Coordinates of C-alpha atoms and ligand atoms in Angstrom, one line a residue:
X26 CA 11.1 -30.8 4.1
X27 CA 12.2 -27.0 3.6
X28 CA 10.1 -24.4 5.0
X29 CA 9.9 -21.3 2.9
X30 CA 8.4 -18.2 3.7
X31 CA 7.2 -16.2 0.7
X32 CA 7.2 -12.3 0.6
X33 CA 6.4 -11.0 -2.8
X34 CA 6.6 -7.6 -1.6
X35 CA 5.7 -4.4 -4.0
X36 CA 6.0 -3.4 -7.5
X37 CA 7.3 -6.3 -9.9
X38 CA 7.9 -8.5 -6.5
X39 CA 5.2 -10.3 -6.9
X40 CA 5.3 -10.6 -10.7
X41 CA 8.6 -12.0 -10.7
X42 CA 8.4 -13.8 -7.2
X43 CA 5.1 -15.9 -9.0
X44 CA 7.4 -17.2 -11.8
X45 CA 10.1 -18.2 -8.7
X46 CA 7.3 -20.0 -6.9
X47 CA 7.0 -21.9 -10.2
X48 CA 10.1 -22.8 -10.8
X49 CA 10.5 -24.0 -7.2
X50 CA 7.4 -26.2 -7.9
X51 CA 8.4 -27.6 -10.8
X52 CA 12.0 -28.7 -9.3
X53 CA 10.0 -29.8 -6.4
X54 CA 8.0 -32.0 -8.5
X55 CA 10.9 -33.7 -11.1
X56 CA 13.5 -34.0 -8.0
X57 CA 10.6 -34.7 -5.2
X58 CA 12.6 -32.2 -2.7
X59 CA 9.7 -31.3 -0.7
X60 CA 9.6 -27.9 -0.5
X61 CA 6.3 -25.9 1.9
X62 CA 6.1 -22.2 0.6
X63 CA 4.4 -20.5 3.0
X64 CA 3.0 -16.5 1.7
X65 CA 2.8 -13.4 3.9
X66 CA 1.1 -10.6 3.1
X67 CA 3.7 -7.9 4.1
X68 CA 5.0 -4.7 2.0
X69 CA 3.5 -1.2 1.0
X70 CA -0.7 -2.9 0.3
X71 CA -0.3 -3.7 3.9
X72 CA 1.0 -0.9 5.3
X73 CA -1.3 1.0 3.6
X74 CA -4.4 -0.6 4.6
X75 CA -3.5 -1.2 7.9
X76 CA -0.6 0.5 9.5
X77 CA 1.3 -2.7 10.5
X78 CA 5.3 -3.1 8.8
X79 CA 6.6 -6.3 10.0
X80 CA 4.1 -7.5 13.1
X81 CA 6.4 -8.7 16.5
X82 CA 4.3 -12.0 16.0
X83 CA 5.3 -12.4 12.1
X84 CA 8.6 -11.1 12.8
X85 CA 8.9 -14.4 15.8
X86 CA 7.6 -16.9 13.1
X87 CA 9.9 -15.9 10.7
X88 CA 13.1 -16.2 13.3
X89 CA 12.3 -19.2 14.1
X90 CA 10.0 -21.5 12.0
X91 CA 11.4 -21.3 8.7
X92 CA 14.6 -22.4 7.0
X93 CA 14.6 -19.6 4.4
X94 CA 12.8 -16.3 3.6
X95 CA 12.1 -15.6 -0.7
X96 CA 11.5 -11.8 -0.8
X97 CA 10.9 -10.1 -3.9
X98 CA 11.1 -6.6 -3.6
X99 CA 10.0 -3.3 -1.4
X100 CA 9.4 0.4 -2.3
X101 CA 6.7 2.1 -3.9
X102 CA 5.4 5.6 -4.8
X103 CA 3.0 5.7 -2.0
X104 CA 5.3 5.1 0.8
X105 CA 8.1 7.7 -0.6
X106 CA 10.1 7.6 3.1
X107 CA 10.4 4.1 2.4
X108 CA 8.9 3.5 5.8
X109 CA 7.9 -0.4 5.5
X110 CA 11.2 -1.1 3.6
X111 CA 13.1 -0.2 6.6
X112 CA 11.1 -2.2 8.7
X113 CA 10.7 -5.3 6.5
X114 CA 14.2 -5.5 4.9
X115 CA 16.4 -3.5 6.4
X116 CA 14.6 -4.9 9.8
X117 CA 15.2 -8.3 9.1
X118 CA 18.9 -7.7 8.1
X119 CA 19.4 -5.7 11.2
X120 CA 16.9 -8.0 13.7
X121 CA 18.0 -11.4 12.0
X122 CA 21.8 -10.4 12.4
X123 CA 22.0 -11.6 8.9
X124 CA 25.3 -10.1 8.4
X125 CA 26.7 -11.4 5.2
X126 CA 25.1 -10.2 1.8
X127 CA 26.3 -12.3 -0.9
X128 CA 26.1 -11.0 -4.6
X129 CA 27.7 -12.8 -7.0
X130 CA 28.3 -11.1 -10.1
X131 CA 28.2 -14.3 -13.1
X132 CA 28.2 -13.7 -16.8
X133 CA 26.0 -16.6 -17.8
X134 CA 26.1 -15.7 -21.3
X135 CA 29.0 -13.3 -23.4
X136 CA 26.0 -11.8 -25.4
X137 CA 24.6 -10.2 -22.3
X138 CA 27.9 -8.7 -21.1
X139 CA 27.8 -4.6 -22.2
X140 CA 31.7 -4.8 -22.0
X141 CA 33.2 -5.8 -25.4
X142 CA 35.2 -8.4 -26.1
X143 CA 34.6 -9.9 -22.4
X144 CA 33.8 -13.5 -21.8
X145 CA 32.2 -15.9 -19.0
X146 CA 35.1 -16.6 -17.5
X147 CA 35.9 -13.0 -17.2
X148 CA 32.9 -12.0 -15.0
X149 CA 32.7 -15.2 -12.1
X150 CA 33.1 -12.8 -8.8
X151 CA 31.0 -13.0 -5.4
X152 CA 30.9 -9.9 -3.4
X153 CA 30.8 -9.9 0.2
X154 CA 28.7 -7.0 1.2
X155 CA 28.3 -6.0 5.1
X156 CA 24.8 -6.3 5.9
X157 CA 24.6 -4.7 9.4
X158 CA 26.0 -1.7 10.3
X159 CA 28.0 1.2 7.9
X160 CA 25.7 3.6 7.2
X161 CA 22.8 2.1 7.3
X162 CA 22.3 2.0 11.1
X163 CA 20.3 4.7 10.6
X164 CA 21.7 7.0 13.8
X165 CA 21.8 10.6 13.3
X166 CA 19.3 13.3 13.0
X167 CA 18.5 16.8 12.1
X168 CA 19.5 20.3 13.7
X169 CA 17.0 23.4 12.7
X170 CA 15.4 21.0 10.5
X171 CA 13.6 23.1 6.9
X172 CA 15.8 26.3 8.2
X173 CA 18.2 28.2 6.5
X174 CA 20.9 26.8 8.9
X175 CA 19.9 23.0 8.6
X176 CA 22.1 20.4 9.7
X177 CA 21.7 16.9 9.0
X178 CA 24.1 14.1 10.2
X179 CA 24.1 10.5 9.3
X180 CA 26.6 8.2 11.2
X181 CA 28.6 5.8 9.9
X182 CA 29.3 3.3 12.3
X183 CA 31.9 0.2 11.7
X184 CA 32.2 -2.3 15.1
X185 CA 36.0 -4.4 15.2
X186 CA 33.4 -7.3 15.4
X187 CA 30.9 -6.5 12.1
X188 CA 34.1 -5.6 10.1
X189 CA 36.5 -8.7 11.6
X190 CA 33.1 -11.5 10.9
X191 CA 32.5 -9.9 7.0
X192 CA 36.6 -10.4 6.5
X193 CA 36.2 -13.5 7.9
X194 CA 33.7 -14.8 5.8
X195 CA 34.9 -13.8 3.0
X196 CA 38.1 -15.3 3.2
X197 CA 36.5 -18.8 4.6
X198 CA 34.2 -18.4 1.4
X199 CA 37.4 -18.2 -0.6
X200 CA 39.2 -20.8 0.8
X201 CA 36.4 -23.3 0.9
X202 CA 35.3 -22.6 -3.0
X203 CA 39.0 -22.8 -4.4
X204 CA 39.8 -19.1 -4.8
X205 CA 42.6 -17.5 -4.3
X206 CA 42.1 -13.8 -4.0
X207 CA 40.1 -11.7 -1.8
X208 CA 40.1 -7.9 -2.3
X209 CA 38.7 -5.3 0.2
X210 CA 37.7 -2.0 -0.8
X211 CA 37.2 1.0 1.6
X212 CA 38.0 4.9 1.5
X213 CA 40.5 5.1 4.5
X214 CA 42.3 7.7 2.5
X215 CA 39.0 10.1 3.2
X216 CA 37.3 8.0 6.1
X217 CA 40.3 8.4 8.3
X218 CA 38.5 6.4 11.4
X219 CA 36.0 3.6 10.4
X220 CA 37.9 2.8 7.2
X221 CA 41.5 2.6 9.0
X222 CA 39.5 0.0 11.0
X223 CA 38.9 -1.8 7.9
X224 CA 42.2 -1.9 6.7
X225 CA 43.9 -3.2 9.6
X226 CA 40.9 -5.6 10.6
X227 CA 42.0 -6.9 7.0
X228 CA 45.5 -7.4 7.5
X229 CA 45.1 -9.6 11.0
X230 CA 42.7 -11.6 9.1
X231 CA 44.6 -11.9 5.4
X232 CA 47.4 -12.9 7.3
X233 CA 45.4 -16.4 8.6
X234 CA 45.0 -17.3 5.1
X235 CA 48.5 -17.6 3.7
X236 CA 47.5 -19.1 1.0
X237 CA 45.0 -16.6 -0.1
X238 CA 46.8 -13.6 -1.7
X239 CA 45.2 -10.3 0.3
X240 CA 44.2 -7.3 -2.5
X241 CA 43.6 -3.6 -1.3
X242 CA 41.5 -1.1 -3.6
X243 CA 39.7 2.1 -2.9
X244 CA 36.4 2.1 -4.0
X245 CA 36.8 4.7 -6.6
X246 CA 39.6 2.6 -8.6
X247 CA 37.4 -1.0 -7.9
X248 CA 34.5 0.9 -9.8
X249 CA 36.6 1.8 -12.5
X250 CA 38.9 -1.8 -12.2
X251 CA 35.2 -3.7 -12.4
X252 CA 34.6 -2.1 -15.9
X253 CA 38.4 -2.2 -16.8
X254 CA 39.2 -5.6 -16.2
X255 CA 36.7 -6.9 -14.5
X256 CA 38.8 -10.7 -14.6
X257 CA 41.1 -9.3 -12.2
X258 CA 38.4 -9.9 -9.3
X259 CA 37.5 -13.4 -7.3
X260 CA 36.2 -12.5 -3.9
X261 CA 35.4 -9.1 -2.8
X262 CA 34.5 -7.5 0.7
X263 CA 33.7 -4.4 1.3
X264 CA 30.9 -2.0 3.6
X265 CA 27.4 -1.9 3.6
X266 CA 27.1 1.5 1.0
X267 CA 30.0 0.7 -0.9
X268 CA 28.3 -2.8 -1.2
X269 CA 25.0 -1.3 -2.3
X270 CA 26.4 0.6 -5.4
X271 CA 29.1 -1.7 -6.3
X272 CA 26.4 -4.4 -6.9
X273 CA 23.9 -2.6 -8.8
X274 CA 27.4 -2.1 -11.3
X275 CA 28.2 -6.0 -11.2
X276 CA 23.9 -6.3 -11.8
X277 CA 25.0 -4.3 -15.0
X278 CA 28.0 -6.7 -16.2
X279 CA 26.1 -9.8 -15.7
X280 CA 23.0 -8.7 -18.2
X281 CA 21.4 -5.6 -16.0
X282 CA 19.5 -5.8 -12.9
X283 CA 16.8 -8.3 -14.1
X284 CA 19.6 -11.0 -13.6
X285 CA 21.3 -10.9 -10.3
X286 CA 20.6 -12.7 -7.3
X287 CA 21.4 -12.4 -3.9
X288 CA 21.3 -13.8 0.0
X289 CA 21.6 -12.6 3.0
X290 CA 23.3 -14.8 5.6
X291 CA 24.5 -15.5 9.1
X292 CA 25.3 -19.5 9.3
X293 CA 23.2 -19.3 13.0
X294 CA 20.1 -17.4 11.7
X295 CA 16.9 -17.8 9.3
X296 CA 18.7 -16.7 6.1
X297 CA 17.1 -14.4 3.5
X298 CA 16.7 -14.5 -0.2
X299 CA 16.1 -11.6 -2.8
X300 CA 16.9 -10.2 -6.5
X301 CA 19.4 -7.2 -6.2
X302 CA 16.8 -4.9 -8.0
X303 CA 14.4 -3.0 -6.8
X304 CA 10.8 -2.9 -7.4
X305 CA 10.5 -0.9 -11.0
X306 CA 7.0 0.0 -10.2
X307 CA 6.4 1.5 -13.5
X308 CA 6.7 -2.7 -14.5
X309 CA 4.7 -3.6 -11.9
X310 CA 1.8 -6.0 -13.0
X311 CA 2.6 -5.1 -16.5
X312 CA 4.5 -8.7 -17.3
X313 CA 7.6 -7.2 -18.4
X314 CA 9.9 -7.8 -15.3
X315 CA 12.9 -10.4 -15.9
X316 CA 12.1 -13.0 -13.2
X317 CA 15.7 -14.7 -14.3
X318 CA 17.6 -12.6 -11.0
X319 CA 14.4 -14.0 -9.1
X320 CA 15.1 -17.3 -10.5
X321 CA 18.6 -17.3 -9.7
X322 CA 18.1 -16.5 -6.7
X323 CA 15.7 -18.9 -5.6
X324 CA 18.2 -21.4 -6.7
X325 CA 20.5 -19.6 -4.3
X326 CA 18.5 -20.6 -2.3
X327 CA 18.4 -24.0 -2.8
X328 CA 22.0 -25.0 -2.7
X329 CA 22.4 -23.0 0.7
X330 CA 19.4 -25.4 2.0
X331 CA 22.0 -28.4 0.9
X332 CA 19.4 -29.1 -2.3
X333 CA 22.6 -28.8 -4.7
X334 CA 21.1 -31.0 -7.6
X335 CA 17.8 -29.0 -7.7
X336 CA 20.2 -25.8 -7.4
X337 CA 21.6 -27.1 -10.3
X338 CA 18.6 -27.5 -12.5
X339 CA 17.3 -24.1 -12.1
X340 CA 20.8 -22.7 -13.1
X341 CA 21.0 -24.9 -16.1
X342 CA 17.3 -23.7 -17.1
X343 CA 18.1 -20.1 -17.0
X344 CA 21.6 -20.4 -19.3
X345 CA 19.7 -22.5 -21.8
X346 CA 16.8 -20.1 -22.1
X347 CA 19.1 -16.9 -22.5
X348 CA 21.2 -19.1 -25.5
X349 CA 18.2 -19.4 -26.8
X350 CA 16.6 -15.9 -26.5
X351 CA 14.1 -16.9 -24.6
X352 CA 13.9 -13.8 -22.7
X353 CA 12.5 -10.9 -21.8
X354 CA 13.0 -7.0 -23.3
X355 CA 15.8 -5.8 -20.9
X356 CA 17.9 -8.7 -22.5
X357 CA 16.6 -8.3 -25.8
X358 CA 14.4 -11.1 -26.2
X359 CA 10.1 -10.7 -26.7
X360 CA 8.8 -12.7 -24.1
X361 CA 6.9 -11.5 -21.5
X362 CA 7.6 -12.7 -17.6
X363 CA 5.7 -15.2 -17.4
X364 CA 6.1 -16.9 -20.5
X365 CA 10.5 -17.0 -19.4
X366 CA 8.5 -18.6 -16.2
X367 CA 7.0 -21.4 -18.3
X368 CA 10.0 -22.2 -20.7
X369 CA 12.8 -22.3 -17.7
X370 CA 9.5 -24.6 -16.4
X371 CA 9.6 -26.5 -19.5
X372 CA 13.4 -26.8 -19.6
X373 CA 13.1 -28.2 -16.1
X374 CA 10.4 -30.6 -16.6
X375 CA 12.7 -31.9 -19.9
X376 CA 15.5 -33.1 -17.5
Ligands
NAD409 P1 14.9 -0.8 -9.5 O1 15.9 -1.9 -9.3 O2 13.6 -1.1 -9.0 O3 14.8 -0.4 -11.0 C1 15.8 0.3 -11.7 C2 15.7 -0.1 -13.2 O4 16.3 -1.3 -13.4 C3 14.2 -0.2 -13.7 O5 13.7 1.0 -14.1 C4 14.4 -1.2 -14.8 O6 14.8 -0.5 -16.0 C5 15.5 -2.1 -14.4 N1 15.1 -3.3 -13.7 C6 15.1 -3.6 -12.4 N2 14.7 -4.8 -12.2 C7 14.3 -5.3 -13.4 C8 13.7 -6.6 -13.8 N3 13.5 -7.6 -13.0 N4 13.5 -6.7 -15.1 C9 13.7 -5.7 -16.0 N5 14.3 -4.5 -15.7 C10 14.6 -4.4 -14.4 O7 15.6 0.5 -8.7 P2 14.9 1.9 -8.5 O8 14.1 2.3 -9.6 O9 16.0 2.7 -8.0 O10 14.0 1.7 -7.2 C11 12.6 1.4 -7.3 C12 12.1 1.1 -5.8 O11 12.7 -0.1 -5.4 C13 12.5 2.2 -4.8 O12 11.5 2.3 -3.9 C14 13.8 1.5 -4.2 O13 14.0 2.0 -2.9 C15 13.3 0.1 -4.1 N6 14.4 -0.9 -4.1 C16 14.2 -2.0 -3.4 C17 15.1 -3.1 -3.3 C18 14.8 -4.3 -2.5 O14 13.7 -4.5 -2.0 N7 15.7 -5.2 -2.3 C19 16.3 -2.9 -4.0 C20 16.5 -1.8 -4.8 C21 15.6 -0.8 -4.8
IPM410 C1 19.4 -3.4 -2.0 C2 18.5 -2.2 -1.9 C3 18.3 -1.8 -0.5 C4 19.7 -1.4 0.1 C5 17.3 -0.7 -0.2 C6 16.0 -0.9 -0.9 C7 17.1 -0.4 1.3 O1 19.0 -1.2 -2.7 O2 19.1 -4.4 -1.4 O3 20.4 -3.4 -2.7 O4 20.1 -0.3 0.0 O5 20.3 -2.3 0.7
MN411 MN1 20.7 -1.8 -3.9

């Protein structure tokens, strides 16, 4: 029995999050993996009506009862300082020491690729994102704050430990999946300190995997590499912001954001689960979201839990319904969310 704990969140979350639930019945169902999905009620609605982000006592529960979290999305108009999205996602990241934010970056299909001429062997990367520190510690602060003289400094902090266990990872990841390149991308031509950390952290650790051939790019030629040739890339590592933007690019390669799926790990701790977009609230409720990234991910999910044959299903679901244009706008087809809910259901229930 898995233990799931279910966040829609705000915006399409919950739109895309109910086709997920689905599909994770439905494999449940045809497989008989038993599979408890437990919902909380956390994101802006909440926040709104009562004050309370991520409760101590929820926050407990989730770090230690469950065996994954399924989060949709956070962010909406009413909450523009993003107040509950720092201490819901960005909390659990930090609190849950889930230091490892997988995005891989799959074509599933050539027709959804916006590169020409590019097949599905051409986009199969994983990026290894750091999921704790960077600049998303959120250290700084203002000087003469809405003055003419204004200062405002944000801190970019990078620990020999956060940087060595990402690297680390990475290259384990590499090794254990048959890959044979890992490339790290940084700016220690500008960011002199924390990125000259990087670089050497990367050497000591290339150099325990002989067999792995070690790449270096700055950030501004992997951007422009991705689009280029974006064949050349296996594995890549790289810092928490870097990681962010990078991502939302290989979103774009694979189909667009509707379709990529993430996780964010730490082999000790209650992993997370969540699509790599956001929360498009001018979709929200309107079933238009693409739930395939949600999808995806919940059959991340899956396979992490061990459940590789049920992991398996969901993927095979999704590639049949987008050969078959069973899909929504942002990928060309005319279905609505919840009808790509019920075919990848359908396709399921067919195996
Ligand atoms: P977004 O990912 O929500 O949307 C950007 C655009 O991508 C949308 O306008 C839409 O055209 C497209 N898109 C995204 N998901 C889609 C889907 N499932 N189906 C079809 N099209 C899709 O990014 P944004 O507009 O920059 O941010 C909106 C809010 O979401 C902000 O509050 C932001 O901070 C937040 N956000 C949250 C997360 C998260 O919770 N993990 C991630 C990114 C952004
Ligand atoms: C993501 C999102 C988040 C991030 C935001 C919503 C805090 O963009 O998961 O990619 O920047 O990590
Ligand atoms: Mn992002």
């Amino acid at each position: 029995m898995a233990r799931i704990a279910v966040i829609p969140g705000d915006g399409i979350g919950p739109d895309v999050i109910a086709e997920g639930i689905k599909v994770l019945e439905t494999v449940g169902r045809v497989t008989g993996a038993r599979l408890d999905l437990i919902h909380f009620d956390l994101g802006a609605e909440r926040y709104l009506r009562t004050g309370e982000t991520l409760p101590q006592s929820i926050f407990e529960d989730l770090r230690d009862n469950y065996d994954a979290i399924y989060l949709g999305a956070l962010g909406d108009p009413r909450v523009p300082d993003m107040k509950h999205a720092a201490d819901i996602l960005l909390g659990l990241r930090f609190r849950l020491d889930l230091y490892v934010n997988m995005r891989p970056v799959k074509l599933l299909d050539r027709r959804l690729c916006p590169l020409k001429d590019r097949s599905e062997a051409d986009v199969d990367m994983v990026v290894f994102r750091e999921n704790t520190e960077g600049l998303y510690v959120g250290m700084g602060g203002f000087f003469k704050k809405g003055t003419a003289d204004e200062v405002a400094v944000q801190e970019d902090v990078n620990t020999r430990k956060g940087v060595e266990r990402i690297i680390e990872y990475a290259f384990r990841f590499a090794r254990e999946t048959g890959r044979t390149k890992v490339t790290m991308s940084d700016k220690a031509n500008v960011l002199t300190y924390g990125h000259d950390l990087w670089q050497r952290v990367f050497r000591e650790v290339a150099a325990r995997y002989p067999g792995i051939e070690a790449e270096h790019l700055y950030v501004d030629a992997l951007a422009m590499q991705l689009v280029r040739a974006p064949q050349r890339f296996q594995v890549i590592v790289t810092c928490n912001m870097f990681g962010d933007i990078v991502t939302d690019l290989g979103a774009a390669l694979q189909g667009g954001l509707g379709m990529a799926a993430s996780g964010n790990l730490n082999p000790e701790r209650t992993p997370l689960f969540e699509p790599v977009h956001g929360s498009a609230p001018k979709y929200a409720g309107k079933d238009v979201a693409n739930p395939m990234g949600a999808v995806l991910t919940a059959g991340m999910m899956l396979d992490s839990l061990g459940l590789r044959r049920e992991a398996a299903l969901i993927d095979a679901a999704v590639r049949e319904a987008v050969r078959q244009d069973r899909t929504t706008n942002d990928l060309g087809g005319s279905l609505g969310t919840k009808a790509v809910g019920d075919f990848l259901c359908q396709g399921i229930e067919r195996t």
